[in-house]
PDB file of C-alpha atoms and ligand atoms in Angstrom:
ATOM      1  CA  MET A 934     -39.218 255.227 265.701  1.00 43.00           C
ATOM      2  CA  ALA A 935     -35.992 255.268 263.720  1.00 44.00           C
ATOM      3  CA  SER A 936     -34.567 258.727 263.247  1.00 44.00           C
ATOM      4  CA  LYS A 937     -33.956 259.973 259.741  1.00 49.00           C
ATOM      5  CA  SER A 938     -30.365 259.800 258.577  1.00 51.00           C
ATOM      6  CA  ALA A 939     -28.626 263.141 258.138  1.00 48.00           C
ATOM      7  CA  SER A 940     -28.279 262.604 254.401  1.00 54.00           C
ATOM      8  CA  SER A 941     -32.006 262.250 253.920  1.00 63.00           C
ATOM      9  CA  ALA A 942     -32.451 265.754 255.285  1.00 83.00           C
ATOM     10  CA  GLU A 943     -29.960 267.335 252.874  1.00 89.00           C
ATOM     11  CA  ARG A 944     -31.430 269.619 250.240  1.00 93.00           C
ATOM     12  CA  LEU A 945     -30.195 270.759 246.881  1.00 96.00           C
ATOM     13  CA  GLU A 946     -30.434 274.337 245.688  1.00 96.00           C
ATOM     14  CA  ILE A 947     -29.927 274.623 241.934  1.00 98.00           C
ATOM     15  CA  VAL A 948     -27.188 277.043 240.918  1.00 98.00           C
ATOM     16  CA  PHE A 949     -26.853 276.297 237.194  1.00 98.00           C
ATOM     17  CA  GLY A 950     -29.621 274.492 235.331  1.00 98.00           C
ATOM     18  CA  ALA A 951     -29.094 272.058 232.482  1.00 98.00           C
ATOM     19  CA  GLY A 952     -29.883 274.724 229.864  1.00 98.00           C
ATOM     20  CA  GLU A 953     -27.351 277.184 231.220  1.00 98.00           C
ATOM     21  CA  ILE A 954     -24.701 274.479 231.394  1.00 98.00           C
ATOM     22  CA  ALA A 955     -25.408 273.418 227.803  1.00 98.00           C
ATOM     23  CA  ALA A 956     -25.172 277.030 226.567  1.00 98.00           C
ATOM     24  CA  THR A 957     -21.907 277.484 228.467  1.00 98.00           C
ATOM     25  CA  VAL A 958     -20.359 274.337 227.038  1.00 98.00           C
ATOM     26  CA  GLU A 959     -21.409 275.442 223.515  1.00 97.00           C
ATOM     27  CA  ARG A 960     -19.805 278.849 224.053  1.00 97.00           C
ATOM     28  CA  MET A 961     -16.587 277.246 225.308  1.00 97.00           C
ATOM     29  CA  ALA A 962     -16.549 274.888 222.323  1.00 96.00           C
ATOM     30  CA  ARG A 963     -16.804 277.870 219.951  1.00 95.00           C
ATOM     31  CA  GLU A 964     -13.878 279.599 221.682  1.00 96.00           C
ATOM     32  CA  ILE A 965     -11.779 276.456 221.591  1.00 95.00           C
ATOM     33  CA  ALA A 966     -12.649 275.644 217.960  1.00 91.00           C
ATOM     34  CA  ARG A 967     -11.664 279.183 216.955  1.00 91.00           C
ATOM     35  CA  ASP A 968      -8.296 278.927 218.700  1.00 93.00           C
ATOM     36  CA  TYR A 969      -7.489 275.456 217.413  1.00 91.00           C
ATOM     37  CA  ALA A 970      -8.592 275.768 213.793  1.00 84.00           C
ATOM     38  CA  ASN A 971      -6.571 273.352 211.663  1.00 82.00           C
ATOM     39  CA  THR A 972      -5.107 271.730 214.735  1.00 88.00           C
ATOM     40  CA  GLU A 973      -5.392 268.223 216.012  1.00 90.00           C
ATOM     41  CA  LEU A 974      -6.522 268.743 219.554  1.00 94.00           C
ATOM     42  CA  HIS A 975      -6.034 266.074 222.186  1.00 96.00           C
ATOM     43  CA  LEU A 976      -8.410 266.353 225.134  1.00 98.00           C
ATOM     44  CA  VAL A 977      -7.211 264.948 228.437  1.00 98.00           C
ATOM     45  CA  ALA A 978     -10.105 264.858 230.865  1.00 98.00           C
ATOM     46  CA  ILE A 979      -9.856 264.305 234.591  1.00 97.00           C
ATOM     47  CA  LEU A 980     -12.249 261.708 235.927  1.00 96.00           C
ATOM     48  CA  LYS A 981     -14.544 261.240 237.474  1.00 94.00           C
ATOM     49  CA  GLY A 982     -15.662 264.863 237.821  1.00 96.00           C
ATOM     50  CA  ALA A 983     -15.194 265.999 234.225  1.00 98.00           C
ATOM     51  CA  ILE A 984     -17.052 263.057 232.679  1.00 97.00           C
ATOM     52  CA  PHE A 985     -20.163 264.912 231.515  1.00 98.00           C
ATOM     53  CA  PHE A 986     -18.338 268.138 230.743  1.00 98.00           C
ATOM     54  CA  VAL A 987     -15.831 266.478 228.441  1.00 98.00           C
ATOM     55  CA  THR A 988     -18.372 264.330 226.615  1.00 97.00           C
ATOM     56  CA  ASP A 989     -20.585 267.366 225.946  1.00 98.00           C
ATOM     57  CA  LEU A 990     -17.596 269.548 225.055  1.00 97.00           C
ATOM     58  CA  ALA A 991     -16.051 266.989 222.705  1.00 95.00           C
ATOM     59  CA  ARG A 992     -19.311 266.483 220.831  1.00 93.00           C
ATOM     60  CA  ALA A 993     -19.931 270.234 220.607  1.00 94.00           C
ATOM     61  CA  LEU A 994     -16.430 270.714 219.194  1.00 92.00           C
ATOM     62  CA  SER A 995     -16.931 268.047 216.554  1.00 87.00           C
ATOM     63  CA  ALA A 996     -20.472 269.226 215.693  1.00 86.00           C
ATOM     64  CA  LEU A 997     -19.187 272.745 215.043  1.00 83.00           C
ATOM     65  CA  ASN A 998     -17.073 271.437 212.228  1.00 70.00           C
ATOM     66  CA  ALA A 999     -19.335 268.716 210.905  1.00 63.00           C
ATOM     67  CA  PRO A1000     -21.708 270.851 208.740  1.00 56.00           C
ATOM     68  CA  ALA A1001     -18.884 271.863 206.434  1.00 56.00           C
ATOM     69  CA  LEU A1002     -17.513 268.354 206.585  1.00 55.00           C
ATOM     70  CA  ASP A1003     -14.365 270.009 207.774  1.00 59.00           C
ATOM     71  CA  LEU A1004     -13.399 267.869 210.683  1.00 52.00           C
ATOM     72  CA  THR A1005     -10.770 270.196 212.056  1.00 53.00           C
ATOM     73  CA  PRO A1006      -9.913 270.529 214.814  1.00 58.00           C
ATOM     74  CA  LYS A1007      -9.719 266.780 214.921  1.00 79.00           C
ATOM     75  CA  CYS A1008     -10.402 265.760 218.456  1.00 89.00           C
ATOM     76  CA  THR A1009      -9.001 262.839 220.311  1.00 93.00           C
ATOM     77  CA  LEU A1010      -9.822 261.945 223.854  1.00 96.00           C
ATOM     78  CA  ASP A1011      -8.020 260.478 226.805  1.00 98.00           C
ATOM     79  CA  PHE A1012      -8.601 260.295 230.534  1.00 98.00           C
ATOM     80  CA  MET A1013      -6.724 260.415 233.765  1.00 97.00           C
ATOM     81  CA  VAL A1014      -8.342 259.328 236.975  1.00 95.00           C
ATOM     82  CA  VAL A1015      -7.189 261.153 240.078  1.00 92.00           C
ATOM     83  CA  SER A1016      -8.388 261.574 243.585  1.00 86.00           C
ATOM     84  CA  SER A1017      -7.376 264.487 245.736  1.00 81.00           C
ATOM     85  CA  TYR A1018      -6.459 263.950 249.354  1.00 73.00           C
ATOM     86  CA  GLY A1019      -8.112 266.294 251.762  1.00 69.00           C
ATOM     87  CA  ASN A1020     -11.254 266.577 253.775  1.00 71.00           C
ATOM     88  CA  ASP A1021     -14.739 266.235 252.315  1.00 72.00           C
ATOM     89  CA  VAL A1022     -14.842 269.666 250.783  1.00 73.00           C
ATOM     90  CA  ARG A1023     -11.247 270.892 250.376  1.00 75.00           C
ATOM     91  CA  SER A1024      -8.413 269.253 248.537  1.00 75.00           C
ATOM     92  CA  SER A1025      -4.932 269.274 250.045  1.00 76.00           C
ATOM     93  CA  GLY A1026      -3.319 269.228 246.635  1.00 72.00           C
ATOM     94  CA  GLU A1027      -1.877 265.805 247.273  1.00 80.00           C
ATOM     95  CA  VAL A1028      -3.174 264.014 244.248  1.00 87.00           C
ATOM     96  CA  ARG A1029      -3.337 260.271 243.897  1.00 89.00           C
ATOM     97  CA  LEU A1030      -3.035 259.188 240.283  1.00 93.00           C
ATOM     98  CA  LEU A1031      -5.432 256.242 240.041  1.00 94.00           C
ATOM     99  CA  LYS A1032      -5.154 255.840 236.270  1.00 96.00           C
ATOM    100  CA  ASP A1033      -2.708 257.595 234.008  1.00 97.00           C
ATOM    101  CA  ALA A1034      -3.483 258.697 230.466  1.00 98.00           C
ATOM    102  CA  SER A1035      -3.277 255.795 228.042  1.00 97.00           C
ATOM    103  CA  GLU A1036      -1.618 257.781 225.249  1.00 97.00           C
ATOM    104  CA  SER A1037       1.481 259.917 225.105  1.00 98.00           C
ATOM    105  CA  VAL A1038       1.041 263.698 225.130  1.00 98.00           C
ATOM    106  CA  GLU A1039       4.524 264.412 223.831  1.00 98.00           C
ATOM    107  CA  GLY A1040       4.577 266.845 220.917  1.00 98.00           C
ATOM    108  CA  ARG A1041       0.792 267.193 220.869  1.00 97.00           C
ATOM    109  CA  ASP A1042      -1.600 270.077 221.453  1.00 97.00           C
ATOM    110  CA  ILE A1043      -3.229 269.193 224.744  1.00 98.00           C
ATOM    111  CA  LEU A1044      -6.361 270.585 226.333  1.00 98.00           C
ATOM    112  CA  LEU A1045      -6.645 269.565 229.970  1.00 98.00           C
ATOM    113  CA  VAL A1046     -10.344 269.337 230.812  1.00 98.00           C
ATOM    114  CA  GLU A1047     -11.300 269.655 234.468  1.00 98.00           C
ATOM    115  CA  ASP A1048     -14.614 270.039 236.257  1.00 98.00           C
ATOM    116  CA  ILE A1049     -13.866 272.700 238.853  1.00 97.00           C
ATOM    117  CA  VAL A1050     -10.973 274.650 240.297  1.00 96.00           C
ATOM    118  CA  ASP A1051     -11.063 275.778 243.907  1.00 95.00           C
ATOM    119  CA  ASN A1052      -7.742 276.232 245.708  1.00 93.00           C
ATOM    120  CA  GLY A1053      -6.001 275.216 242.479  1.00 94.00           C
ATOM    121  CA  LEU A1054      -3.670 272.615 243.969  1.00 92.00           C
ATOM    122  CA  THR A1055      -5.134 269.708 242.005  1.00 93.00           C
ATOM    123  CA  LEU A1056      -4.872 271.551 238.715  1.00 96.00           C
ATOM    124  CA  HIS A1057      -1.383 272.781 239.566  1.00 95.00           C
ATOM    125  CA  TYR A1058      -0.276 269.185 240.030  1.00 94.00           C
ATOM    126  CA  LEU A1059      -1.899 268.052 236.777  1.00 96.00           C
ATOM    127  CA  GLN A1060      -0.556 270.947 234.718  1.00 97.00           C
ATOM    128  CA  GLY A1061       2.942 270.285 236.092  1.00 96.00           C
ATOM    129  CA  LEU A1062       2.716 266.584 235.345  1.00 96.00           C
ATOM    130  CA  LEU A1063       1.512 267.085 231.769  1.00 98.00           C
ATOM    131  CA  ARG A1064       3.995 269.885 231.097  1.00 98.00           C
ATOM    132  CA  SER A1065       6.839 267.595 232.213  1.00 98.00           C
ATOM    133  CA  ARG A1066       5.843 265.242 229.390  1.00 98.00           C
ATOM    134  CA  ALA A1067       6.688 267.828 226.731  1.00 98.00           C
ATOM    135  CA  PRO A1068       3.422 268.491 224.904  1.00 98.00           C
ATOM    136  CA  ARG A1069       3.605 270.914 221.972  1.00 98.00           C
ATOM    137  CA  SER A1070       1.139 273.126 223.816  1.00 98.00           C
ATOM    138  CA  LEU A1071      -0.929 272.826 226.958  1.00 98.00           C
ATOM    139  CA  ARG A1072      -4.089 274.733 227.789  1.00 98.00           C
ATOM    140  CA  THR A1073      -6.758 274.170 230.398  1.00 98.00           C
ATOM    141  CA  ALA A1074     -10.551 274.280 230.232  1.00 98.00           C
ATOM    142  CA  VAL A1075     -12.586 274.246 233.437  1.00 98.00           C
ATOM    143  CA  LEU A1076     -16.339 274.309 233.612  1.00 98.00           C
ATOM    144  CA  LEU A1077     -16.550 275.912 237.038  1.00 98.00           C
ATOM    145  CA  ASP A1078     -14.238 278.352 238.770  1.00 98.00           C
ATOM    146  CA  LYS A1079     -14.302 279.036 242.495  1.00 97.00           C
ATOM    147  CA  PRO A1080     -11.770 281.894 242.695  1.00 96.00           C
ATOM    148  CA  TYR A1081     -12.226 282.610 246.410  1.00 96.00           C
ATOM    149  CA  ARG A1082      -9.519 280.497 248.057  1.00 92.00           C
ATOM    150  CA  ARG A1083      -6.830 280.089 245.449  1.00 95.00           C
ATOM    151  CA  LEU A1084      -3.527 278.808 246.834  1.00 93.00           C
ATOM    152  CA  ALA A1085      -1.781 277.811 243.602  1.00 93.00           C
ATOM    153  CA  ASP A1086      -1.098 279.998 240.619  1.00 91.00           C
ATOM    154  CA  VAL A1087      -2.873 278.200 237.781  1.00 96.00           C
ATOM    155  CA  THR A1088      -3.610 279.416 234.292  1.00 96.00           C
ATOM    156  CA  LEU A1089      -7.184 278.872 233.131  1.00 98.00           C
ATOM    157  CA  ASP A1090      -7.535 279.338 229.391  1.00 98.00           C
ATOM    158  CA  TYR A1091     -11.232 278.569 229.055  1.00 98.00           C
ATOM    159  CA  VAL A1092     -13.622 279.082 231.967  1.00 98.00           C
ATOM    160  CA  GLY A1093     -17.308 278.236 231.962  1.00 98.00           C
ATOM    161  CA  LEU A1094     -19.042 279.731 234.970  1.00 98.00           C
ATOM    162  CA  THR A1095     -18.078 281.219 238.308  1.00 98.00           C
ATOM    163  CA  ALA A1096     -19.452 278.985 241.028  1.00 98.00           C
ATOM    164  CA  PRO A1097     -20.609 280.346 244.374  1.00 96.00           C
ATOM    165  CA  ASP A1098     -18.360 280.067 247.399  1.00 95.00           C
ATOM    166  CA  ALA A1099     -19.909 276.807 248.542  1.00 94.00           C
ATOM    167  CA  PHE A1100     -19.595 273.120 247.779  1.00 94.00           C
ATOM    168  CA  VAL A1101     -21.504 272.225 244.646  1.00 96.00           C
ATOM    169  CA  VAL A1102     -22.620 268.881 243.248  1.00 97.00           C
ATOM    170  CA  GLY A1103     -24.085 267.515 240.048  1.00 98.00           C
ATOM    171  CA  TYR A1104     -23.034 267.344 236.391  1.00 98.00           C
ATOM    172  CA  GLY A1105     -20.132 265.117 237.403  1.00 98.00           C
ATOM    173  CA  LEU A1106     -19.375 266.647 240.789  1.00 97.00           C
ATOM    174  CA  ASP A1107     -19.960 264.508 243.818  1.00 95.00           C
ATOM    175  CA  TYR A1108     -20.225 264.661 247.557  1.00 93.00           C
ATOM    176  CA  GLN A1109     -18.901 261.342 248.851  1.00 90.00           C
ATOM    177  CA  GLU A1110     -19.718 259.805 245.437  1.00 92.00           C
ATOM    178  CA  ARG A1111     -23.323 260.968 245.549  1.00 93.00           C
ATOM    179  CA  TYR A1112     -25.157 263.439 243.270  1.00 96.00           C
ATOM    180  CA  ARG A1113     -22.710 263.046 240.345  1.00 97.00           C
ATOM    181  CA  THR A1114     -25.336 262.041 237.822  1.00 98.00           C
ATOM    182  CA  LEU A1115     -27.631 265.048 238.268  1.00 98.00           C
ATOM    183  CA  PRO A1116     -28.073 267.093 235.062  1.00 98.00           C
ATOM    184  CA  PHE A1117     -27.703 270.413 236.935  1.00 98.00           C
ATOM    185  CA  VAL A1118     -25.228 271.955 239.406  1.00 98.00           C
ATOM    186  CA  ALA A1119     -26.540 272.597 242.895  1.00 98.00           C
ATOM    187  CA  LYS A1120     -25.442 273.718 246.320  1.00 96.00           C
ATOM    188  CA  LEU A1121     -25.796 271.067 248.944  1.00 93.00           C
ATOM    189  CA  ILE A1122     -27.759 272.462 251.889  1.00 92.00           C
ATOM    190  CA  LEU A1123     -27.153 270.634 255.126  1.00 88.00           C
ATOM    191  CA  PRO A1124     -29.863 269.711 257.613  1.00 89.00           C
ATOM    192  CA  SER A1125     -28.769 272.799 259.595  1.00 87.00           C
ATOM    193  CA  GLY A1126     -29.866 274.950 256.637  1.00 86.00           C
ATOM    194  CA  LYS A1127     -26.285 276.009 255.836  1.00 86.00           C
ATOM    195  CA  PRO A1128     -24.637 275.224 252.490  1.00 87.00           C
ATOM    196  CA  LEU A1129     -21.820 272.735 252.744  1.00 87.00           C
ATOM    197  CA  GLY A1130     -18.372 274.303 252.447  1.00 81.00           C
ATOM    198  CA  ALA A1131     -19.515 277.911 252.596  1.00 71.00           C
TER     199      ALA A1131
HETATM  200  P1  IMP B1294      -8.759 272.209 244.268  1.00 87.44           P
HETATM  201  O1  IMP B1294      -7.532 271.358 244.368  1.00 87.44           O
HETATM  202  O2  IMP B1294      -9.145 272.859 245.580  1.00 87.44           O
HETATM  203  O3  IMP B1294      -8.701 273.237 243.155  1.00 87.44           O
HETATM  204  O4  IMP B1294      -9.993 271.254 244.000  1.00 87.44           O
HETATM  205  C1  IMP B1294     -10.133 270.612 242.823  1.00 87.44           C
HETATM  206  C2  IMP B1294     -10.837 269.288 242.963  1.00 87.44           C
HETATM  207  O5  IMP B1294     -11.624 269.193 244.153  1.00 87.44           O
HETATM  208  C3  IMP B1294     -11.802 269.175 241.815  1.00 87.44           C
HETATM  209  O6  IMP B1294     -11.221 268.436 240.776  1.00 87.44           O
HETATM  210  C4  IMP B1294     -12.982 268.494 242.416  1.00 87.44           C
HETATM  211  O7  IMP B1294     -12.835 267.084 242.254  1.00 87.44           O
HETATM  212  C5  IMP B1294     -12.927 268.829 243.862  1.00 87.44           C
HETATM  213  N1  IMP B1294     -13.810 269.963 244.191  1.00 87.44           N
HETATM  214  C6  IMP B1294     -13.468 271.243 244.473  1.00 87.44           C
HETATM  215  N2  IMP B1294     -14.533 271.991 244.744  1.00 87.44           N
HETATM  216  C7  IMP B1294     -15.595 271.159 244.608  1.00 87.44           C
HETATM  217  C8  IMP B1294     -17.033 271.355 244.754  1.00 87.44           C
HETATM  218  O8  IMP B1294     -17.556 272.447 245.050  1.00 87.44           O
HETATM  219  N3  IMP B1294     -17.786 270.256 244.528  1.00 87.44           N
HETATM  220  C9  IMP B1294     -17.279 269.044 244.190  1.00 87.44           C
HETATM  221  N4  IMP B1294     -15.971 268.821 244.044  1.00 87.44           N
HETATM  222  C10 IMP B1294     -15.132 269.877 244.255  1.00 87.44           C
HETATM  223 MG1   MG B1295     -12.065 266.578 239.903  1.00 87.44          MG
END
């Protein structure tokens, strides 16, 4: 009899459900809208991880202003695609830029939108790169913060939720490209019963 593959014995343990994520994104959108009233805000999201976060955030930001037909802050959207070198669960901070932003950030109010910050090296690289391009202002929004193993000093202006000290997947976050499309965030429990990355 063929043995089961290791991946088929992995389990997911939900950490943040879809409702809690939606409420968090709404709350962040209110904070951002308050700070950027009457400002044209340019969102630069980091793919692939931030795909669902930025689409929900951008729509929440625009919806907040729609009832009064006051479309400020006007939101524009751009993407960078990066991949971090490292092992499966820890980045080394060496970031490979797979696709740069398609528009200039110079002189604009930029909100860098990232899925999760762990040791901070990826964000440190991205903040440095964008800052070197002379935006008018640069702030950062992250959905999930793992503050336990920070190596780089990064400023987080808007933070959604504090994630547990384990590798999490879902709502954009992957493990070897799997689990990204789940509507919730979960810990990945290995066949041994231990969470990955804990
Ligand atoms: P850092 O450089 O350690 O801060 O890691 C940041 C990047 O690693 C994020 O943009 C994610 O792509 C990835 N990452 C860090 N922690 C996790 C996790 O728990 N699940 C999935 N991806 C993660
Ligand atoms: Mg990422």
